[in-house]
Amino acid sequence: MARTGKTQNASPAADANGLDHLQQAYEADRLYAASDDELLHFYEQMVLIRRFEERAGQLYGLGLIGGFCHLYIGQEAVAVGIQSALQEGHDSVITGYRDHGHMLAYGIDPKVIMAELTGREAGISRGKGGSMHMFSTSHKFYGGHGIVGAQVSLGAGLAFSHQYNEDGGLCVSYFGDGAANQGQVYESFNMAALWKLPIIFVVENNQYAMGTAVKRSSAETHFHKRGAAFTIPGMNVNGNDVLEVRAAANLAVEYVRAGNGPVLMELNTYRYRGHSMSDPAKYRSREEVQDMRDHHDPIEGAKAELIKRGVSEDKLKEIDKKIRQIVSESADFAESSPEPELSELYTDVLVETY
């Protein structure tokens, strides 16, 4: 993760030849020149997501979290790298049901997220959304969607809202390699390109969708190329390095904010756990997972760079200790919070009063 130069000042031309001009700019300068404090912040956010998800897995095993639960362990650099380039509370973010990490990366209180996971009144969606359907309009985080690919079309709508209101904001719509084969994704691509909507489509390619390897499910495995039919520039990014993700995100955000229309980013990453807590992940070997942990872990990569810069291991241990305390307090808060009253079944059903 050695620094190769600044990316903040890059300004790709919107009328560059072909659809790979953003990719070329990224390849020319792949690492964001983060200060030590910035990189420490990225590291802290990724550790928070990792420890939070580990605790969520434990609570699920104890029966305190019901329904489905999809953990983000291994993919932390994607949400942290991309959302650190956004204007928190101004730009919209929407994703699928693997959503805890994105909320934490957007600065939402882990206590209310954990309370939501456990179905408590204090949860960010008052215990009604659970793991898969959380949202926070005040944070411009719009879910958390259980229907595969639905968030892509909704993301296009959020982008249209930014454009219509002329507020200068944009939308980041995350979806997975499995959802990339949904028809509504391409309808959204077409509309976004036609209207030059301010949206960044992000494919989090964790290689297996629910449980089928990309090469067995997709004829075109280079997902960043799939916007070509709609003249959407694509970017192929190493999603396991937070500095590479941030460098790519800067380029995409600058391009979209300039009114040039959408960008399609493919973030190549990996999840260590199964698709959900009920998935034993027998479709891949333990050796493969261990190799990813040993050589491509986003947190260990950031840690190695920090140590290289002279940050002491004691300081990093202090951060980990602090994060563990935050997560422990979040779990205690959730477990001690009351469940919603039965009357809550009838509130927030409709936007208006009828």
Short mmCIF file of C-alpha atoms in Angstrom, two decimals:
data_model
loop_
_atom_site.label_atom_id
_atom_site.label_comp_id
_atom_site.label_asym_id
_atom_site.label_seq_id
_atom_site.Cartn_x
_atom_site.Cartn_y
_atom_site.Cartn_z
CA MET A 1 0.00 0.00 0.00
CA ALA A 2 2.90 2.34 -0.65
CA ARG A 3 1.85 5.86 -1.58
CA THR A 4 2.21 6.64 -5.27
CA GLY A 5 1.00 10.23 -5.35
CA LYS A 6 -2.07 12.33 -4.77
CA THR A 7 -5.38 11.54 -6.41
CA GLN A 8 -7.41 14.38 -4.96
CA ASN A 9 -6.56 16.76 -7.79
CA ALA A 10 -7.25 14.40 -10.67
CA SER A 11 -9.87 15.79 -13.03
CA PRO A 12 -10.77 13.30 -15.74
CA ALA A 13 -12.28 14.81 -18.86
CA ALA A 14 -15.91 13.96 -19.32
CA ASP A 15 -15.49 13.79 -23.09
CA ALA A 16 -12.46 11.48 -23.02
CA ASN A 17 -12.33 8.92 -25.81
CA GLY A 18 -13.92 5.60 -24.93
CA LEU A 19 -15.48 4.49 -21.66
CA ASP A 20 -12.26 3.60 -19.85
CA HIS A 21 -10.93 7.09 -19.13
CA LEU A 22 -11.77 6.77 -15.43
CA GLN A 23 -10.11 3.37 -15.34
CA GLN A 24 -7.01 4.81 -16.98
CA ALA A 25 -6.87 7.64 -14.43
CA TYR A 26 -7.21 5.10 -11.61
CA GLU A 27 -4.51 2.86 -13.05
CA ALA A 28 -2.17 5.83 -13.33
CA ASP A 29 -2.52 6.66 -9.63
CA ARG A 30 -4.11 3.84 -7.68
CA LEU A 31 -3.57 4.92 -4.08
CA TYR A 32 -5.25 7.79 -2.27
CA ALA A 33 -2.63 9.89 -0.48
CA ALA A 34 -4.22 9.64 2.95
CA SER A 35 -2.66 11.43 5.88
CA ASP A 36 -1.76 9.31 8.89
CA ASP A 37 -4.86 10.55 10.70
CA GLU A 38 -7.09 9.70 7.73
CA LEU A 39 -5.68 6.21 7.42
CA LEU A 40 -6.08 5.68 11.16
CA HIS A 41 -9.72 6.72 10.80
CA PHE A 42 -10.23 4.29 7.90
CA TYR A 43 -8.60 1.55 9.95
CA GLU A 44 -10.79 2.32 12.95
CA GLN A 45 -13.95 2.23 10.85
CA MET A 46 -13.02 -1.10 9.29
CA VAL A 47 -12.21 -2.62 12.68
CA LEU A 48 -15.54 -1.35 14.01
CA ILE A 49 -17.39 -3.06 11.16
CA ARG A 50 -15.43 -6.30 11.66
CA ARG A 51 -15.94 -6.47 15.43
CA PHE A 52 -19.58 -5.39 15.16
CA GLU A 53 -20.31 -8.13 12.65
CA GLU A 54 -18.50 -10.74 14.71
CA ARG A 55 -20.67 -9.80 17.70
CA ALA A 56 -23.81 -9.84 15.54
CA GLY A 57 -22.92 -13.38 14.52
CA GLN A 58 -22.62 -14.36 18.17
CA LEU A 59 -25.99 -12.80 19.04
CA TYR A 60 -27.58 -14.60 16.10
CA GLY A 61 -26.19 -17.88 17.40
CA LEU A 62 -27.75 -17.13 20.79
CA GLY A 63 -31.13 -16.53 19.20
CA LEU A 64 -31.18 -12.81 19.98
CA ILE A 65 -31.26 -11.90 16.28
CA GLY A 66 -34.04 -13.50 14.25
CA GLY A 67 -34.68 -13.95 10.57
CA PHE A 68 -31.80 -13.69 8.13
CA CYS A 69 -28.48 -12.07 8.90
CA HIS A 70 -25.83 -11.36 6.26
CA LEU A 71 -22.43 -10.34 7.60
CA TYR A 72 -20.00 -7.94 5.91
CA ILE A 73 -16.80 -9.53 7.25
CA GLY A 74 -14.04 -9.19 4.65
CA GLN A 75 -15.67 -6.44 2.58
CA GLU A 76 -15.01 -3.54 4.96
CA ALA A 77 -12.72 -1.57 2.64
CA VAL A 78 -15.50 -1.13 0.07
CA ALA A 79 -17.99 0.77 2.22
CA VAL A 80 -15.32 2.72 4.12
CA GLY A 81 -13.34 3.67 1.02
CA ILE A 82 -16.33 4.78 -1.03
CA GLN A 83 -18.37 6.50 1.65
CA SER A 84 -15.40 8.44 2.97
CA ALA A 85 -15.46 10.24 -0.39
CA LEU A 86 -19.11 11.27 0.04
CA GLN A 87 -20.73 14.14 1.88
CA GLU A 88 -22.27 12.37 4.85
CA GLY A 89 -25.93 13.24 5.32
CA HIS A 90 -26.10 14.89 1.90
CA ASP A 91 -25.31 12.17 -0.61
CA SER A 92 -27.69 9.21 -0.64
CA VAL A 93 -26.63 5.61 -0.04
CA ILE A 94 -28.72 2.52 -0.74
CA THR A 95 -27.78 -1.14 -0.66
CA GLY A 96 -29.08 -4.68 -0.39
CA TYR A 97 -29.58 -6.79 2.70
CA ARG A 98 -25.86 -7.01 3.64
CA ASP A 99 -26.19 -3.52 5.06
CA HIS A 100 -24.74 -3.21 8.58
CA GLY A 101 -21.28 -2.19 7.38
CA HIS A 102 -22.58 0.57 5.12
CA MET A 103 -24.49 2.12 8.00
CA LEU A 104 -21.48 2.04 10.27
CA ALA A 105 -19.32 3.53 7.51
CA TYR A 106 -21.80 6.41 7.27
CA GLY A 107 -21.34 7.28 10.93
CA ILE A 108 -24.59 5.84 12.28
CA ASP A 109 -24.55 4.93 15.99
CA PRO A 110 -23.73 1.22 16.43
CA LYS A 111 -26.09 1.08 19.42
CA VAL A 112 -29.19 1.80 17.35
CA ILE A 113 -28.01 -0.57 14.63
CA MET A 114 -27.53 -3.43 17.10
CA ALA A 115 -30.87 -2.62 18.71
CA GLU A 116 -32.48 -2.89 15.29
CA LEU A 117 -30.81 -6.24 14.65
CA THR A 118 -32.33 -7.55 17.87
CA GLY A 119 -35.77 -6.09 17.07
CA ARG A 120 -35.88 -3.52 19.88
CA GLU A 121 -37.84 -0.28 20.19
CA ALA A 122 -34.59 1.69 20.34
CA GLY A 123 -33.54 0.38 16.93
CA ILE A 124 -33.02 2.80 14.09
CA SER A 125 -36.19 1.49 12.42
CA ARG A 126 -37.91 0.96 15.78
CA GLY A 127 -37.31 -2.76 15.63
CA LYS A 128 -39.38 -3.29 12.48
CA GLY A 129 -36.64 -3.62 9.90
CA GLY A 130 -34.24 -6.02 11.52
CA SER A 131 -31.00 -6.95 9.82
CA MET A 132 -32.14 -6.64 6.22
CA HIS A 133 -34.34 -3.54 6.09
CA MET A 134 -32.78 -0.80 8.19
CA PHE A 135 -32.82 2.81 7.05
CA SER A 136 -32.23 6.35 8.26
CA THR A 137 -33.59 9.20 6.18
CA SER A 138 -31.77 11.74 8.38
CA HIS A 139 -28.48 10.12 7.39
CA LYS A 140 -29.56 9.74 3.74
CA PHE A 141 -29.25 5.97 4.13
CA TYR A 142 -32.19 4.32 2.39
CA GLY A 143 -31.78 0.62 3.20
CA GLY A 144 -31.38 -2.34 3.45
CA HIS A 145 -33.51 -4.14 0.74
CA GLY A 146 -34.43 -7.80 0.67
CA ILE A 147 -35.53 -7.97 -2.98
CA VAL A 148 -32.43 -8.73 -5.02
CA GLY A 149 -31.54 -5.81 -7.28
CA ALA A 150 -34.47 -3.62 -6.21
CA GLN A 151 -32.14 -1.08 -4.62
CA VAL A 152 -30.61 -0.29 -8.02
CA SER A 153 -33.87 1.07 -9.40
CA LEU A 154 -34.61 2.86 -6.14
CA GLY A 155 -31.12 4.32 -6.27
CA ALA A 156 -31.85 5.74 -9.71
CA GLY A 157 -34.92 7.37 -8.16
CA LEU A 158 -32.83 8.88 -5.38
CA ALA A 159 -30.39 10.20 -7.96
CA PHE A 160 -33.28 11.74 -9.89
CA SER A 161 -34.40 13.43 -6.67
CA HIS A 162 -30.95 15.00 -6.26
CA GLN A 163 -31.04 16.15 -9.88
CA TYR A 164 -34.61 17.47 -9.69
CA ASN A 165 -33.94 19.39 -6.47
CA GLU A 166 -30.62 20.70 -7.80
CA ASP A 167 -29.02 20.05 -4.43
CA GLY A 168 -25.65 18.92 -5.79
CA GLY A 169 -25.94 15.50 -4.19
CA LEU A 170 -25.46 12.08 -5.69
CA CYS A 171 -26.50 8.53 -4.91
CA VAL A 172 -24.33 5.45 -4.41
CA SER A 173 -26.27 2.29 -5.14
CA TYR A 174 -24.55 -0.93 -4.04
CA PHE A 175 -25.44 -4.38 -5.34
CA GLY A 176 -23.75 -7.74 -5.61
CA ASP A 177 -22.43 -9.90 -8.43
CA GLY A 178 -25.55 -12.04 -8.15
CA ALA A 179 -27.90 -9.06 -8.44
CA ALA A 180 -25.92 -7.87 -11.47
CA ASN A 181 -27.87 -10.34 -13.60
CA GLN A 182 -31.26 -8.82 -12.74
CA GLY A 183 -33.17 -7.17 -15.57
CA GLN A 184 -34.18 -4.14 -13.53
CA VAL A 185 -30.48 -3.30 -13.14
CA TYR A 186 -30.17 -2.66 -16.88
CA GLU A 187 -33.40 -0.70 -17.07
CA SER A 188 -31.92 1.52 -14.36
CA PHE A 189 -28.62 1.82 -16.26
CA ASN A 190 -30.50 2.95 -19.36
CA MET A 191 -32.57 5.58 -17.57
CA ALA A 192 -29.61 6.87 -15.57
CA ALA A 193 -27.49 7.26 -18.70
CA LEU A 194 -30.32 8.80 -20.72
CA TRP A 195 -31.05 11.43 -18.08
CA LYS A 196 -27.44 11.78 -16.87
CA LEU A 197 -28.48 11.00 -13.33
CA PRO A 198 -25.93 11.63 -10.54
CA ILE A 199 -25.42 8.03 -9.47
CA ILE A 200 -22.53 5.65 -8.88
CA PHE A 201 -23.50 2.02 -9.38
CA VAL A 202 -21.23 -0.17 -7.23
CA VAL A 203 -21.00 -3.92 -7.82
CA GLU A 204 -19.57 -5.54 -4.70
CA ASN A 205 -18.18 -8.62 -6.39
CA ASN A 206 -17.50 -11.01 -3.51
CA GLN A 207 -17.09 -13.84 -6.04
CA TYR A 208 -19.95 -16.12 -4.98
CA ALA A 209 -23.33 -14.31 -4.95
CA MET A 210 -25.41 -16.60 -2.72
CA GLY A 211 -23.27 -19.65 -3.28
CA THR A 212 -22.42 -19.94 -6.96
CA ALA A 213 -19.04 -18.82 -8.26
CA VAL A 214 -19.13 -15.88 -10.66
CA LYS A 215 -17.69 -17.90 -13.56
CA ARG A 216 -20.54 -20.43 -13.23
CA SER A 217 -23.34 -17.86 -13.16
CA SER A 218 -22.27 -14.99 -15.41
CA ALA A 219 -21.33 -15.05 -19.08
CA GLU A 220 -19.56 -11.68 -18.69
CA THR A 221 -17.59 -11.78 -15.45
CA HIS A 222 -16.13 -8.29 -15.85
CA PHE A 223 -19.08 -6.47 -14.35
CA HIS A 224 -17.61 -2.99 -14.84
CA LYS A 225 -18.00 -3.51 -18.59
CA ARG A 226 -21.72 -4.08 -18.40
CA GLY A 227 -22.55 -0.40 -18.67
CA ALA A 228 -20.94 -0.13 -22.11
CA ALA A 229 -24.23 -0.64 -23.94
CA PHE A 230 -25.52 2.46 -22.15
CA THR A 231 -22.31 4.52 -22.57
CA ILE A 232 -21.61 4.31 -18.83
CA PRO A 233 -17.87 4.42 -18.01
CA GLY A 234 -16.68 1.51 -15.90
CA MET A 235 -14.01 1.03 -13.26
CA ASN A 236 -12.41 -2.23 -12.11
CA VAL A 237 -11.13 -1.70 -8.56
CA ASN A 238 -9.29 -3.71 -5.92
CA GLY A 239 -11.91 -3.73 -3.20
CA ASN A 240 -9.55 -5.14 -0.57
CA ASP A 241 -7.41 -2.01 -0.27
CA VAL A 242 -9.12 0.98 1.31
CA LEU A 243 -6.68 3.45 -0.27
CA GLU A 244 -7.31 2.06 -3.74
CA VAL A 245 -11.05 2.18 -3.17
CA ARG A 246 -10.88 5.79 -2.01
CA ALA A 247 -8.72 6.79 -5.00
CA ALA A 248 -11.25 5.25 -7.39
CA ALA A 249 -14.17 6.77 -5.48
CA ASN A 250 -12.67 10.26 -5.76
CA LEU A 251 -12.51 9.93 -9.55
CA ALA A 252 -16.06 8.61 -9.80
CA VAL A 253 -17.52 11.23 -7.44
CA GLU A 254 -15.81 14.08 -9.28
CA TYR A 255 -17.08 12.82 -12.63
CA VAL A 256 -20.67 12.38 -11.44
CA ARG A 257 -20.83 15.70 -9.55
CA ALA A 258 -19.73 17.48 -12.71
CA GLY A 259 -23.01 16.47 -14.34
CA ASN A 260 -21.61 13.78 -16.61
CA GLY A 261 -24.04 11.05 -15.61
CA PRO A 262 -23.51 7.65 -13.99
CA VAL A 263 -20.41 5.55 -13.34
CA LEU A 264 -20.31 1.76 -12.89
CA MET A 265 -17.70 0.55 -10.41
CA GLU A 266 -16.79 -3.08 -9.82
CA LEU A 267 -15.19 -3.61 -6.42
CA ASN A 268 -13.50 -7.00 -6.29
CA THR A 269 -13.69 -8.21 -2.71
CA TYR A 270 -14.38 -11.33 -0.66
CA ARG A 271 -16.59 -12.41 2.21
CA TYR A 272 -15.16 -14.77 4.80
CA ARG A 273 -18.49 -16.03 6.09
CA GLY A 274 -21.30 -17.71 4.19
CA HIS A 275 -23.92 -15.77 2.28
CA SER A 276 -25.98 -15.62 5.45
CA MET A 277 -25.67 -17.08 8.93
CA SER A 278 -27.51 -20.21 7.71
CA ASP A 279 -24.99 -20.84 4.90
CA PRO A 280 -22.18 -23.35 5.70
CA ALA A 281 -20.31 -22.18 2.56
CA LYS A 282 -19.33 -25.70 1.43
CA TYR A 283 -18.92 -24.47 -2.15
CA ARG A 284 -15.37 -23.25 -1.44
CA SER A 285 -12.36 -24.67 0.36
CA ARG A 286 -11.02 -23.63 3.74
CA GLU A 287 -7.64 -23.14 2.07
CA GLU A 288 -9.12 -20.54 -0.28
CA VAL A 289 -10.66 -18.55 2.56
CA GLN A 290 -7.47 -18.74 4.61
CA ASP A 291 -5.40 -17.55 1.67
CA MET A 292 -7.62 -14.48 1.35
CA ARG A 293 -7.29 -13.80 5.07
CA ASP A 294 -3.53 -14.20 4.95
CA HIS A 295 -2.79 -12.17 1.82
CA HIS A 296 -5.72 -9.89 1.00
CA ASP A 297 -7.36 -8.86 4.27
CA PRO A 298 -8.30 -5.13 4.09
CA ILE A 299 -7.71 -4.51 7.80
CA GLU A 300 -4.35 -6.25 7.92
CA GLY A 301 -3.30 -4.33 4.80
CA ALA A 302 -4.14 -0.99 6.40
CA LYS A 303 -2.45 -2.08 9.62
CA ALA A 304 0.75 -2.96 7.74
CA GLU A 305 0.76 0.45 6.06
CA LEU A 306 0.25 2.25 9.38
CA ILE A 307 3.12 0.34 10.99
CA LYS A 308 5.26 1.16 7.97
CA ARG A 309 4.48 4.83 8.59
CA GLY A 310 5.67 4.56 12.18
CA VAL A 311 2.40 4.06 14.02
CA SER A 312 3.09 1.82 17.00
CA GLU A 313 1.43 -1.54 17.48
CA ASP A 314 0.46 -0.39 20.97
CA LYS A 315 -1.61 2.41 19.45
CA LEU A 316 -3.35 -0.05 17.13
CA LYS A 317 -4.04 -2.35 20.07
CA GLU A 318 -5.60 0.61 21.91
CA ILE A 319 -7.88 1.22 18.94
CA ASP A 320 -8.94 -2.42 18.87
CA LYS A 321 -9.60 -2.34 22.63
CA LYS A 322 -11.69 0.82 22.26
CA ILE A 323 -13.70 -0.69 19.40
CA ARG A 324 -14.36 -3.88 21.35
CA GLN A 325 -15.71 -1.75 24.20
CA ILE A 326 -17.98 0.19 21.82
CA VAL A 327 -19.34 -3.04 20.36
CA SER A 328 -19.82 -4.57 23.80
CA GLU A 329 -21.75 -1.51 24.94
CA SER A 330 -23.87 -1.70 21.78
CA ALA A 331 -24.75 -5.32 22.48
CA ASP A 332 -25.59 -4.53 26.12
CA PHE A 333 -27.73 -1.59 25.01
CA ALA A 334 -29.61 -3.77 22.57
CA GLU A 335 -30.19 -6.62 25.00
CA SER A 336 -31.44 -4.29 27.72
CA SER A 337 -33.76 -2.29 25.44
CA PRO A 338 -37.47 -3.20 25.44
CA GLU A 339 -39.22 -4.73 22.48
CA PRO A 340 -41.74 -2.54 20.62
CA GLU A 341 -45.30 -2.35 21.90
CA LEU A 342 -47.82 -4.38 19.90
CA SER A 343 -49.48 -1.13 18.84
CA GLU A 344 -46.36 -0.36 16.83
CA LEU A 345 -47.58 -2.89 14.27
CA TYR A 346 -49.99 -0.21 13.04
CA THR A 347 -47.64 2.77 12.89
CA ASP A 348 -45.38 3.85 10.03
CA VAL A 349 -47.30 1.66 7.60
CA LEU A 350 -48.02 4.56 5.24
CA VAL A 351 -46.13 7.79 4.65
CA GLU A 352 -49.21 9.96 5.06
CA THR A 353 -52.20 9.78 7.40
CA TYR A 354 -55.34 8.33 5.81
#
